[in-house]
Amino acid sequence: MSTPLQVETHSWNGLRKLEAALPASWYFDAAQYELELQKIWYRNWIYVGRADQLAEPSEYVTYRIGTQTALLVRDESGELRAFHNTCRHRGSALCLENAGRLPTRAITCRYHGWSYDLKGALLRTPAFGRAEPAGLRELGLYGIQLHNWNGFLFINLSPTDQRPFETSFIGGADILRHWPLADLKIGHSHSRTLHSNWKIFWENYNECLHCAGVHPALSRLVPIYRRGILEERDDPNWAAHRSSTDPSLRGGLRTGAVTWSMNGKACGPEFPKLSADERRVGYHYLTHLPSMYVAGHVDYVRVVRLQPLGPESTEVFTQWLFPAQTLAAPDFDLKNTVDFGAGVMAEDAEICELAQRGQHALAHRAGVLMPEEYDVFNFQQWVRAELAR
Amino acid sequence: MSTPLQVETHSWNGLRKLEAALPASWYFDAAQYELELQKIWYRNWIYVGRADQLAEPSEYVTYRIGTQTALLVRDESGELRAFHNTCRHRGSALCLENAGRLPTRAITCRYHGWSYDLKGALLRTPAFGRAEPAGLRELGLYGIQLHNWNGFLFINLSPTDQRPFETSFIGGADILRHWPLADLKIGHSHSRTLHSNWKIFWENYNECLHCAGVHPALSRLVPIYRRGILEERDDPNWAAHRSSTDPSLRGGLRTGAVTWSMNGKACGPEFPKLSADERRVGYHYLTHLPSMYVAGHVDYVRVVRLQPLGPESTEVFTQWLFPAQTLAAPDFDLKNTVDFGAGVMAEDAEICELAQRGQHALAHRAGVLMPEEYDVFNFQQWVRAELAR
Amino acid sequence: MSTPLQVETHSWNGLRKLEAALPASWYFDAAQYELELQKIWYRNWIYVGRADQLAEPSEYVTYRIGTQTALLVRDESGELRAFHNTCRHRGSALCLENAGRLPTRAITCRYHGWSYDLKGALLRTPAFGRAEPAGLRELGLYGIQLHNWNGFLFINLSPTDQRPFETSFIGGADILRHWPLADLKIGHSHSRTLHSNWKIFWENYNECLHCAGVHPALSRLVPIYRRGILEERDDPNWAAHRSSTDPSLRGGLRTGAVTWSMNGKACGPEFPKLSADERRVGYHYLTHLPSMYVAGHVDYVRVVRLQPLGPESTEVFTQWLFPAQTLAAPDFDLKNTVDFGAGVMAEDAEICELAQRGQHALAHRAGVLMPEEYDVFNFQQWVRAELAR
């Protein structure tokens, strides 16, 4: 679901006509999946994890993107580095754990003992009594571009992709500028294998026509969702309700609720710099295709990361981030916060799997997009453009 | 096994020379399998189930053919309809269960609530306060051709296939014209995954050279099978035995047996309209390629349906159909009837899996067909013709 | 690991420059795997097993090579024969067990009863009262070339490969000429699925740069291995140590050990014809690409056989062969012998699986070979040549 726009215009958000969706085969064809890995996942900035998962020099984490494994390590100077998790010698995997701390300030291959410093330069190749072959010193680790954005770590597997990092946020990078993103801490993590193509996840994210039927609790908390729309300007008659305070017309949370949680109450102090309107609405989405979004609430944020596993399978990782102060509070009720979002995501997962199962029909060349699905259309146009570039 | 011919001629059924069988790779090659789905399974009439599995309006069943799922529903007027189980909006699966009853007289997609009447026309797409996009009303369900033949439901996934339904029976549709097929009820069902290509199932069905070795009990019940042949004219010297009553020469059941059952006895009243010769022979096969056959006995029929799962895997569904009167009788002995056919089919399954396992040999380009395998040859010619058309 | 050369020359074994290893994709690409089956595994001599596994006429064994299954049988005259395990009639598998004894002096297909004599000629096709079709008699089993070399059975699936068997040993067939190979008996067998490409197994076999880190016990038993080399001439300064008796310079076992076993002691009498130098060194490798090697020790030999299962999966079979006298001795300690080699192989398996896991990195086009990896280079040149011929 996209973030409610704050700027007033006279235009209605909806699509003006039925638009053709992507070809149905793109949701299950193995060659198309491979193409999307190459053209989308292997040459865009991909979110992998939070910087505080590597607090000290020599700490590392490994992440998978499609068939690729990246190794992230904090170097001696405290800087973060990313490499392919592959030794330059004969191609062995370097680190096998998801996370850990290197025993020394070196990355050492277990196979033949080649070691690299934490910037990736070759340090040592064990040998006895012979000269070093010419060219050996150039064999540093295969580097990967890395960007730390407010504590969110992104990598780009393409060595030639030159698009500035910030341009890859959909709708701009400043949607959550009033949130202290860099300072937040992981309070809870969860992952689930979704038996659907990764694009179905995003299409579901980008519309609320399904909300009334699929998300009853969410539609009570966010009354405008019950009307199948994401925000007031998805209603062609929005201008008639400009002075209303009814959240089913204007968006935002039901009266009495301040955040997405089981009881609508915050789990700790609210972020201090939020505007009155940001508090009223109560949820704001920052979207970074193809791999992640952040849902910002007044008291915490939820981060969702995708990892494609195959044409009809995607891993979905979720992190809940909180202020350190909230996590430390003796009466902190994690469950009240986490269960709400986890429940909504479980409902989405089930319905995405349903959507996947119907794509194979011979007669079904492509779906259609309804007026309210303008952001699904935008997502699909983004996919088409990425495949064409 | 094919049905004994009733017409007398002077010709011997056997092939006059060794014939080359299909290329061995056709039994395991993935591209060939995909071709056969497209050219054979997706454009022929395929048996899916019995009409009385959908007794009332709003009852539905779903069936798989290769990667396709068909939804069959009985409409308000009592007519049966078949559709792709896919919503026209964004391609979701509509019904997830194998069978059930729709809560209303509509097929409603769980994802965004699109609903269709039971004839497939679009009824409703939830929306709030906006005009309906042009062209929306045309988006009815994707229809599938359906034919109810004596209570057997067949569908054809090809919208352009125009071959009349009746022509697709091998050897004619009237072989079981004396059986009250439309009135029979399902008394027992069974399914099993066969680890062989679907064509190996049919080749095994079409000859009895294997009977003496593979089916000892069946060869006692049907003495001519012990000689490796299906019927009297498979013997080049058949004319010499024209006046014999020996079932090992003339076909038919052993003396004292009237049907295929463990003890040779019928499970209830015999079908009244059968001819004396139909009673003497005791088994008659109606064959409909590529998906089903019906074995007619004097007291019940057995229906076998194939569903290809992959190049080397096929699901085999079996239904035993009886008169309602038989099923209602207090002394009805289902086991005596079912165990016999189930035992024969288990023997066939094991030997089909053996046949599958040898196909990969590099030196083996194709098998050969013996004189008695004239119906295997006919089946293979049918496959070749289907692939060529 | 290759066998130490016995011939003195002034040359150092090492590669003179960094050499490019095979393309990384060759270790996981499905099409490349299929090509290697066709060009390497299906047209070279492949070790399958020991002749004494078929002691008497009518005894048989079956072996898999890729997708192929070979049937080996001892015929009436005591000669060994190999056939594709496929009936000429309709392609059924003939023998389903790994080993057994035919009930008669014939190979009989369970499907339709075709039987073949033990030389593969067609004996009988059951039929009743009809003439035999022309050409039937030519349908003998598909023969496979077989060679019994000192009790080791090799087959060649290519009917046209004419290369003499003996030329396919790497470094010559006479390395173990002082061992009574033909007379040895299997004392123990073991198999394990290795999650790596078959070539990674051989590359690991052909160098000892990994020994110090991966094989601590082996590096204590064979001190030169701790230096990352296989033999004295892998050291550029070898000439300076020509008069040394230090095994860490000259190769061979640590002082006090005579064989590869947990305690370094032999499991029975030493082979009588070994030379003093063969005893000093204590291990000699006979290598036959792509399928096997024999490690000869003073008291037993270990045979390793590979069977590729897929691009990233290989079955490794190991046999320990002993003199009959050793096996019969009351104090024979099998475990002391077997556990040592099994431990080394388990270490190799783990490190080969590590090597496999890093090959997929997009940036990694190929590894490099170090001077000590000259035999890895030789193996890779062999692979390149096989693919090119």
mmCIF file with all atom_site columns, N, CA and C in Angstrom, chain A residues 18 204 207 209-210 226-227 236-237 350-351 354-355 357-364 367-373, chain B residues 42 67-68 84 86-93 96 110-112 114 125-130 133-134 136 139 142:
data_model
loop_
_atom_site.group_PDB
_atom_site.id
_atom_site.type_symbol
_atom_site.label_atom_id
_atom_site.label_alt_id
_atom_site.label_comp_id
_atom_site.label_asym_id
_atom_site.label_entity_id
_atom_site.label_seq_id
_atom_site.pdbx_PDB_ins_code
_atom_site.Cartn_x
_atom_site.Cartn_y
_atom_site.Cartn_z
_atom_site.occupancy
_atom_site.B_iso_or_equiv
_atom_site.pdbx_formal_charge
_atom_site.auth_seq_id
_atom_site.auth_comp_id
_atom_site.auth_asym_id
_atom_site.auth_atom_id
_atom_site.pdbx_PDB_model_num
ATOM 1   N N  . LEU A 1 18  ? -9.571  0.731   -17.934 1.00 0.00 ? 18  LEU A N  1
ATOM 2   C CA . LEU A 1 18  ? -9.001  -0.587  -17.626 1.00 0.00 ? 18  LEU A CA 1
ATOM 3   C C  . LEU A 1 18  ? -7.633  -0.686  -18.290 1.00 0.00 ? 18  LEU A C  1
ATOM 4   N N  . ASN A 1 204 ? 0.038   -6.736  -4.606  1.00 0.00 ? 204 ASN A N  1
ATOM 5   C CA . ASN A 1 204 ? -0.866  -6.768  -3.458  1.00 0.00 ? 204 ASN A CA 1
ATOM 6   C C  . ASN A 1 204 ? -0.606  -5.571  -2.535  1.00 0.00 ? 204 ASN A C  1
ATOM 7   N N  . GLU A 1 207 ? -2.313  -1.873  -3.577  1.00 0.00 ? 207 GLU A N  1
ATOM 8   C CA . GLU A 1 207 ? -3.741  -1.548  -3.682  1.00 0.00 ? 207 GLU A CA 1
ATOM 9   C C  . GLU A 1 207 ? -4.457  -2.026  -2.430  1.00 0.00 ? 207 GLU A C  1
ATOM 10  N N  . LEU A 1 209 ? -8.018  -2.540  -2.714  1.00 0.00 ? 209 LEU A N  1
ATOM 11  C CA . LEU A 1 209 ? -9.310  -3.111  -3.102  1.00 0.00 ? 209 LEU A CA 1
ATOM 12  C C  . LEU A 1 209 ? -9.589  -4.414  -2.364  1.00 0.00 ? 209 LEU A C  1
ATOM 13  N N  . HIS A 1 210 ? -8.526  -5.087  -1.981  1.00 0.00 ? 210 HIS A N  1
ATOM 14  C CA . HIS A 1 210 ? -8.703  -6.369  -1.295  1.00 0.00 ? 210 HIS A CA 1
ATOM 15  C C  . HIS A 1 210 ? -8.899  -6.208  0.212   1.00 0.00 ? 210 HIS A C  1
ATOM 16  N N  . ARG A 1 226 ? -11.605 0.060   4.346   1.00 0.00 ? 226 ARG A N  1
ATOM 17  C CA . ARG A 1 226 ? -12.825 -0.731  4.190   1.00 0.00 ? 226 ARG A CA 1
ATOM 18  C C  . ARG A 1 226 ? -13.561 -0.334  2.917   1.00 0.00 ? 226 ARG A C  1
ATOM 19  N N  . ARG A 1 227 ? -13.277 0.871   2.427   1.00 0.00 ? 227 ARG A N  1
ATOM 20  C CA . ARG A 1 227 ? -13.895 1.327   1.183   1.00 0.00 ? 227 ARG A CA 1
ATOM 21  C C  . ARG A 1 227 ? -13.069 0.895   -0.048  1.00 0.00 ? 227 ARG A C  1
ATOM 22  N N  . PRO A 1 236 ? -13.246 9.547   -6.275  1.00 0.00 ? 236 PRO A N  1
ATOM 23  C CA . PRO A 1 236 ? -13.438 10.629  -7.259  1.00 0.00 ? 236 PRO A CA 1
ATOM 24  C C  . PRO A 1 236 ? -14.170 11.832  -6.660  1.00 0.00 ? 236 PRO A C  1
ATOM 25  N N  . ASN A 1 237 ? -14.931 11.626  -5.598  1.00 0.00 ? 237 ASN A N  1
ATOM 26  C CA . ASN A 1 237 ? -15.670 12.725  -4.959  1.00 0.00 ? 237 ASN A CA 1
ATOM 27  C C  . ASN A 1 237 ? -14.943 13.288  -3.758  1.00 0.00 ? 237 ASN A C  1
ATOM 28  N N  . GLU A 1 350 ? -1.568  -15.418 2.358   1.00 0.00 ? 350 GLU A N  1
ATOM 29  C CA . GLU A 1 350 ? -2.536  -16.415 1.909   1.00 0.00 ? 350 GLU A CA 1
ATOM 30  C C  . GLU A 1 350 ? -3.185  -15.975 0.597   1.00 0.00 ? 350 GLU A C  1
ATOM 31  N N  . ILE A 1 351 ? -3.509  -14.707 0.495   1.00 0.00 ? 351 ILE A N  1
ATOM 32  C CA . ILE A 1 351 ? -4.208  -14.231 -0.705  1.00 0.00 ? 351 ILE A CA 1
ATOM 33  C C  . ILE A 1 351 ? -3.238  -14.134 -1.886  1.00 0.00 ? 351 ILE A C  1
ATOM 34  N N  . LEU A 1 354 ? -3.087  -17.522 -3.347  1.00 0.00 ? 354 LEU A N  1
ATOM 35  C CA . LEU A 1 354 ? -4.295  -17.747 -4.143  1.00 0.00 ? 354 LEU A CA 1
ATOM 36  C C  . LEU A 1 354 ? -4.135  -17.114 -5.528  1.00 0.00 ? 354 LEU A C  1
ATOM 37  N N  . ALA A 1 355 ? -3.637  -15.885 -5.551  1.00 0.00 ? 355 ALA A N  1
ATOM 38  C CA . ALA A 1 355 ? -3.444  -15.188 -6.832  1.00 0.00 ? 355 ALA A CA 1
ATOM 39  C C  . ALA A 1 355 ? -2.466  -15.949 -7.717  1.00 0.00 ? 355 ALA A C  1
ATOM 40  N N  . ARG A 1 357 ? -1.930  -19.137 -7.866  1.00 0.00 ? 357 ARG A N  1
ATOM 41  C CA . ARG A 1 357 ? -2.444  -20.422 -8.347  1.00 0.00 ? 357 ARG A CA 1
ATOM 42  C C  . ARG A 1 357 ? -3.299  -20.321 -9.598  1.00 0.00 ? 357 ARG A C  1
ATOM 43  N N  . GLY A 1 358 ? -3.864  -19.158 -9.878  1.00 0.00 ? 358 GLY A N  1
ATOM 44  C CA . GLY A 1 358 ? -4.721  -19.043 -11.051 1.00 0.00 ? 358 GLY A CA 1
ATOM 45  C C  . GLY A 1 358 ? -4.010  -18.597 -12.319 1.00 0.00 ? 358 GLY A C  1
ATOM 46  N N  . GLN A 1 359 ? -2.731  -18.255 -12.228 1.00 0.00 ? 359 GLN A N  1
ATOM 47  C CA . GLN A 1 359 ? -2.049  -17.627 -13.372 1.00 0.00 ? 359 GLN A CA 1
ATOM 48  C C  . GLN A 1 359 ? -1.842  -18.580 -14.540 1.00 0.00 ? 359 GLN A C  1
ATOM 49  N N  . HIS A 1 360 ? -1.809  -19.875 -14.293 1.00 0.00 ? 360 HIS A N  1
ATOM 50  C CA . HIS A 1 360 ? -1.433  -20.825 -15.337 1.00 0.00 ? 360 HIS A CA 1
ATOM 51  C C  . HIS A 1 360 ? -2.507  -21.050 -16.401 1.00 0.00 ? 360 HIS A C  1
ATOM 52  N N  . ALA A 1 361 ? -3.723  -20.608 -16.162 1.00 0.00 ? 361 ALA A N  1
ATOM 53  C CA . ALA A 1 361 ? -4.815  -20.943 -17.097 1.00 0.00 ? 361 ALA A CA 1
ATOM 54  C C  . ALA A 1 361 ? -4.459  -20.540 -18.524 1.00 0.00 ? 361 ALA A C  1
ATOM 55  N N  . LEU A 1 362 ? -4.618  -21.487 -19.448 1.00 0.00 ? 362 LEU A N  1
ATOM 56  C CA . LEU A 1 362 ? -4.270  -21.250 -20.855 1.00 0.00 ? 362 LEU A CA 1
ATOM 57  C C  . LEU A 1 362 ? -4.999  -20.036 -21.421 1.00 0.00 ? 362 LEU A C  1
ATOM 58  N N  . ALA A 1 363 ? -6.255  -19.846 -21.015 1.00 0.00 ? 363 ALA A N  1
ATOM 59  C CA . ALA A 1 363 ? -7.051  -18.759 -21.585 1.00 0.00 ? 363 ALA A CA 1
ATOM 60  C C  . ALA A 1 363 ? -6.668  -17.400 -21.004 1.00 0.00 ? 363 ALA A C  1
ATOM 61  N N  . HIS A 1 364 ? -5.916  -17.388 -19.935 1.00 0.00 ? 364 HIS A N  1
ATOM 62  C CA . HIS A 1 364 ? -5.622  -16.142 -19.223 1.00 0.00 ? 364 HIS A CA 1
ATOM 63  C C  . HIS A 1 364 ? -4.292  -15.570 -19.687 1.00 0.00 ? 364 HIS A C  1
ATOM 64  N N  . GLY A 1 367 ? -4.276  -10.177 -16.664 1.00 0.00 ? 367 GLY A N  1
ATOM 65  C CA . GLY A 1 367 ? -5.384  -9.592  -15.929 1.00 0.00 ? 367 GLY A CA 1
ATOM 66  C C  . GLY A 1 367 ? -5.659  -8.166  -16.389 1.00 0.00 ? 367 GLY A C  1
ATOM 67  N N  . VAL A 1 368 ? -6.558  -7.500  -15.665 1.00 0.00 ? 368 VAL A N  1
ATOM 68  C CA . VAL A 1 368 ? -6.832  -6.081  -15.936 1.00 0.00 ? 368 VAL A CA 1
ATOM 69  C C  . VAL A 1 368 ? -6.688  -5.318  -14.621 1.00 0.00 ? 368 VAL A C  1
ATOM 70  N N  . LEU A 1 369 ? -6.391  -4.028  -14.763 1.00 0.00 ? 369 LEU A N  1
ATOM 71  C CA . LEU A 1 369 ? -6.256  -3.179  -13.574 1.00 0.00 ? 369 LEU A CA 1
ATOM 72  C C  . LEU A 1 369 ? -7.439  -2.212  -13.502 1.00 0.00 ? 369 LEU A C  1
ATOM 73  N N  . MET A 1 370 ? -8.018  -2.130  -12.311 1.00 0.00 ? 370 MET A N  1
ATOM 74  C CA . MET A 1 370 ? -9.159  -1.261  -12.065 1.00 0.00 ? 370 MET A CA 1
ATOM 75  C C  . MET A 1 370 ? -8.660  0.141   -11.707 1.00 0.00 ? 370 MET A C  1
ATOM 76  N N  . PRO A 1 371 ? -9.545  1.148   -11.731 1.00 0.00 ? 371 PRO A N  1
ATOM 77  C CA . PRO A 1 371 ? -9.105  2.522   -11.439 1.00 0.00 ? 371 PRO A CA 1
ATOM 78  C C  . PRO A 1 371 ? -8.297  2.644   -10.145 1.00 0.00 ? 371 PRO A C  1
ATOM 79  N N  . GLU A 1 372 ? -8.743  1.946   -9.103  1.00 0.00 ? 372 GLU A N  1
ATOM 80  C CA . GLU A 1 372 ? -8.053  2.053   -7.803  1.00 0.00 ? 372 GLU A CA 1
ATOM 81  C C  . GLU A 1 372 ? -6.658  1.431   -7.829  1.00 0.00 ? 372 GLU A C  1
ATOM 82  N N  . GLU A 1 373 ? -6.336  0.686   -8.873  1.00 0.00 ? 373 GLU A N  1
ATOM 83  C CA . GLU A 1 373 ? -5.058  -0.031  -8.906  1.00 0.00 ? 373 GLU A CA 1
ATOM 84  C C  . GLU A 1 373 ? -3.987  0.772   -9.644  1.00 0.00 ? 373 GLU A C  1
ATOM 85  N N  . TYR B 1 42  ? -4.464  -30.684 -24.139 1.00 0.00 ? 42  TYR B N  1
ATOM 86  C CA . TYR B 1 42  ? -5.145  -29.387 -24.089 1.00 0.00 ? 42  TYR B CA 1
ATOM 87  C C  . TYR B 1 42  ? -6.039  -29.155 -25.304 1.00 0.00 ? 42  TYR B C  1
ATOM 88  N N  . THR B 1 67  ? -1.141  -28.611 -16.165 1.00 0.00 ? 67  THR B N  1
ATOM 89  C CA . THR B 1 67  ? -1.041  -27.446 -15.276 1.00 0.00 ? 67  THR B CA 1
ATOM 90  C C  . THR B 1 67  ? -2.366  -26.712 -15.145 1.00 0.00 ? 67  THR B C  1
ATOM 91  N N  . GLN B 1 68  ? -3.392  -27.183 -15.833 1.00 0.00 ? 68  GLN B N  1
ATOM 92  C CA . GLN B 1 68  ? -4.653  -26.453 -15.889 1.00 0.00 ? 68  GLN B CA 1
ATOM 93  C C  . GLN B 1 68  ? -5.638  -26.943 -14.828 1.00 0.00 ? 68  GLN B C  1
ATOM 94  N N  . HIS B 1 84  ? -12.273 -22.027 -16.688 1.00 0.00 ? 84  HIS B N  1
ATOM 95  C CA . HIS B 1 84  ? -10.959 -21.988 -16.053 1.00 0.00 ? 84  HIS B CA 1
ATOM 96  C C  . HIS B 1 84  ? -11.150 -21.445 -14.643 1.00 0.00 ? 84  HIS B C  1
ATOM 97  N N  . THR B 1 86  ? -10.016 -19.354 -12.757 1.00 0.00 ? 86  THR B N  1
ATOM 98  C CA . THR B 1 86  ? -9.172  -18.164 -12.722 1.00 0.00 ? 86  THR B CA 1
ATOM 99  C C  . THR B 1 86  ? -10.059 -16.929 -12.849 1.00 0.00 ? 86  THR B C  1
ATOM 100 N N  . CYS B 1 87  ? -9.839  -15.976 -11.977 1.00 0.00 ? 87  CYS B N  1
ATOM 101 C CA . CYS B 1 87  ? -10.592 -14.726 -12.022 1.00 0.00 ? 87  CYS B CA 1
ATOM 102 C C  . CYS B 1 87  ? -10.070 -13.835 -13.153 1.00 0.00 ? 87  CYS B C  1
ATOM 103 N N  . ARG B 1 88  ? -11.007 -13.151 -13.862 1.00 0.00 ? 88  ARG B N  1
ATOM 104 C CA . ARG B 1 88  ? -10.607 -12.293 -14.959 1.00 0.00 ? 88  ARG B CA 1
ATOM 105 C C  . ARG B 1 88  ? -9.894  -11.031 -14.500 1.00 0.00 ? 88  ARG B C  1
ATOM 106 N N  . HIS B 1 89  ? -9.973  -10.700 -13.233 1.00 0.00 ? 89  HIS B N  1
ATOM 107 C CA . HIS B 1 89  ? -9.384  -9.463  -12.755 1.00 0.00 ? 89  HIS B CA 1
ATOM 108 C C  . HIS B 1 89  ? -7.850  -9.572  -12.713 1.00 0.00 ? 89  HIS B C  1
ATOM 109 N N  . ARG B 1 90  ? -7.327  -10.273 -11.722 1.00 0.00 ? 90  ARG B N  1
ATOM 110 C CA . ARG B 1 90  ? -5.871  -10.380 -11.654 1.00 0.00 ? 90  ARG B CA 1
ATOM 111 C C  . ARG B 1 90  ? -5.415  -11.826 -11.600 1.00 0.00 ? 90  ARG B C  1
ATOM 112 N N  . GLY B 1 91  ? -6.305  -12.745 -12.020 1.00 0.00 ? 91  GLY B N  1
ATOM 113 C CA . GLY B 1 91  ? -5.861  -14.124 -12.232 1.00 0.00 ? 91  GLY B CA 1
ATOM 114 C C  . GLY B 1 91  ? -5.869  -15.028 -11.016 1.00 0.00 ? 91  GLY B C  1
ATOM 115 N N  . SER B 1 92  ? -6.535  -14.644 -9.958  1.00 0.00 ? 92  SER B N  1
ATOM 116 C CA . SER B 1 92  ? -6.567  -15.519 -8.774  1.00 0.00 ? 92  SER B CA 1
ATOM 117 C C  . SER B 1 92  ? -7.314  -16.806 -9.052  1.00 0.00 ? 92  SER B C  1
ATOM 118 N N  . ALA B 1 93  ? -6.941  -17.850 -8.323  1.00 0.00 ? 93  ALA B N  1
ATOM 119 C CA . ALA B 1 93  ? -7.748  -19.063 -8.309  1.00 0.00 ? 93  ALA B CA 1
ATOM 120 C C  . ALA B 1 93  ? -9.074  -18.746 -7.620  1.00 0.00 ? 93  ALA B C  1
ATOM 121 N N  . LEU B 1 96  ? -10.768 -23.401 -4.219  1.00 0.00 ? 96  LEU B N  1
ATOM 122 C CA . LEU B 1 96  ? -9.562  -24.119 -3.810  1.00 0.00 ? 96  LEU B CA 1
ATOM 123 C C  . LEU B 1 96  ? -9.825  -25.574 -3.469  1.00 0.00 ? 96  LEU B C  1
ATOM 124 N N  . ARG B 1 110 ? -12.157 -14.608 -3.887  1.00 0.00 ? 110 ARG B N  1
ATOM 125 C CA . ARG B 1 110 ? -11.858 -14.186 -2.521  1.00 0.00 ? 110 ARG B CA 1
ATOM 126 C C  . ARG B 1 110 ? -10.941 -12.966 -2.479  1.00 0.00 ? 110 ARG B C  1
ATOM 127 N N  . TYR B 1 111 ? -10.222 -12.700 -3.590  1.00 0.00 ? 111 TYR B N  1
ATOM 128 C CA . TYR B 1 111 ? -9.199  -11.656 -3.518  1.00 0.00 ? 111 TYR B CA 1
ATOM 129 C C  . TYR B 1 111 ? -9.843  -10.263 -3.491  1.00 0.00 ? 111 TYR B C  1
ATOM 130 N N  . HIS B 1 112 ? -10.565 -9.907  -4.565  1.00 0.00 ? 112 HIS B N  1
ATOM 131 C CA . HIS B 1 112 ? -11.148 -8.564  -4.615  1.00 0.00 ? 112 HIS B CA 1
ATOM 132 C C  . HIS B 1 112 ? -12.655 -8.592  -4.752  1.00 0.00 ? 112 HIS B C  1
ATOM 133 N N  . TRP B 1 114 ? -14.675 -9.906  -6.941  1.00 0.00 ? 114 TRP B N  1
ATOM 134 C CA . TRP B 1 114 ? -15.402 -9.995  -8.207  1.00 0.00 ? 114 TRP B CA 1
ATOM 135 C C  . TRP B 1 114 ? -16.319 -11.205 -8.137  1.00 0.00 ? 114 TRP B C  1
ATOM 136 N N  . THR B 1 125 ? -18.301 -5.949  -9.343  1.00 0.00 ? 125 THR B N  1
ATOM 137 C CA . THR B 1 125 ? -16.921 -5.683  -8.926  1.00 0.00 ? 125 THR B CA 1
ATOM 138 C C  . THR B 1 125 ? -17.008 -4.568  -7.898  1.00 0.00 ? 125 THR B C  1
ATOM 139 N N  . PRO B 1 126 ? -16.663 -4.882  -6.647  1.00 0.00 ? 126 PRO B N  1
ATOM 140 C CA . PRO B 1 126 ? -16.838 -3.878  -5.596  1.00 0.00 ? 126 PRO B CA 1
ATOM 141 C C  . PRO B 1 126 ? -16.092 -2.576  -5.909  1.00 0.00 ? 126 PRO B C  1
ATOM 142 N N  . ALA B 1 127 ? -16.762 -1.470  -5.714  1.00 0.00 ? 127 ALA B N  1
ATOM 143 C CA . ALA B 1 127 ? -16.139 -0.155  -5.907  1.00 0.00 ? 127 ALA B CA 1
ATOM 144 C C  . ALA B 1 127 ? -17.004 0.853   -5.174  1.00 0.00 ? 127 ALA B C  1
ATOM 145 N N  . PHE B 1 128 ? -16.412 1.969   -4.834  1.00 0.00 ? 128 PHE B N  1
ATOM 146 C CA . PHE B 1 128 ? -17.117 2.969   -4.062  1.00 0.00 ? 128 PHE B CA 1
ATOM 147 C C  . PHE B 1 128 ? -17.168 4.270   -4.838  1.00 0.00 ? 128 PHE B C  1
ATOM 148 N N  . GLY B 1 129 ? -18.333 4.588   -5.329  1.00 0.00 ? 129 GLY B N  1
ATOM 149 C CA . GLY B 1 129 ? -18.553 5.938   -5.832  1.00 0.00 ? 129 GLY B CA 1
ATOM 150 C C  . GLY B 1 129 ? -17.822 6.323   -7.097  1.00 0.00 ? 129 GLY B C  1
ATOM 151 N N  . ARG B 1 130 ? -17.532 5.366   -7.942  1.00 0.00 ? 130 ARG B N  1
ATOM 152 C CA . ARG B 1 130 ? -16.939 5.773   -9.214  1.00 0.00 ? 130 ARG B CA 1
ATOM 153 C C  . ARG B 1 130 ? -17.661 5.029   -10.337 1.00 0.00 ? 130 ARG B C  1
ATOM 154 N N  . PRO B 1 133 ? -15.575 1.222   -15.408 1.00 0.00 ? 133 PRO B N  1
ATOM 155 C CA . PRO B 1 133 ? -14.752 1.419   -16.614 1.00 0.00 ? 133 PRO B CA 1
ATOM 156 C C  . PRO B 1 133 ? -15.389 0.735   -17.825 1.00 0.00 ? 133 PRO B C  1
ATOM 157 N N  . ALA B 1 134 ? -15.195 1.346   -18.980 1.00 0.00 ? 134 ALA B N  1
ATOM 158 C CA . ALA B 1 134 ? -15.709 0.766   -20.225 1.00 0.00 ? 134 ALA B CA 1
ATOM 159 C C  . ALA B 1 134 ? -15.077 -0.601  -20.443 1.00 0.00 ? 134 ALA B C  1
ATOM 160 N N  . LEU B 1 136 ? -15.768 -3.366  -18.914 1.00 0.00 ? 136 LEU B N  1
ATOM 161 C CA . LEU B 1 136 ? -15.735 -4.248  -17.753 1.00 0.00 ? 136 LEU B CA 1
ATOM 162 C C  . LEU B 1 136 ? -16.719 -5.411  -17.881 1.00 0.00 ? 136 LEU B C  1
ATOM 163 N N  . LEU B 1 139 ? -16.011 -8.962  -19.152 1.00 0.00 ? 139 LEU B N  1
ATOM 164 C CA . LEU B 1 139 ? -15.022 -9.807  -18.490 1.00 0.00 ? 139 LEU B CA 1
ATOM 165 C C  . LEU B 1 139 ? -15.680 -10.954 -17.724 1.00 0.00 ? 139 LEU B C  1
ATOM 166 N N  . TYR B 1 142 ? -13.579 -17.361 -18.133 1.00 0.00 ? 142 TYR B N  1
ATOM 167 C CA . TYR B 1 142 ? -13.105 -18.050 -19.326 1.00 0.00 ? 142 TYR B CA 1
ATOM 168 C C  . TYR B 1 142 ? -13.831 -19.393 -19.421 1.00 0.00 ? 142 TYR B C  1
#
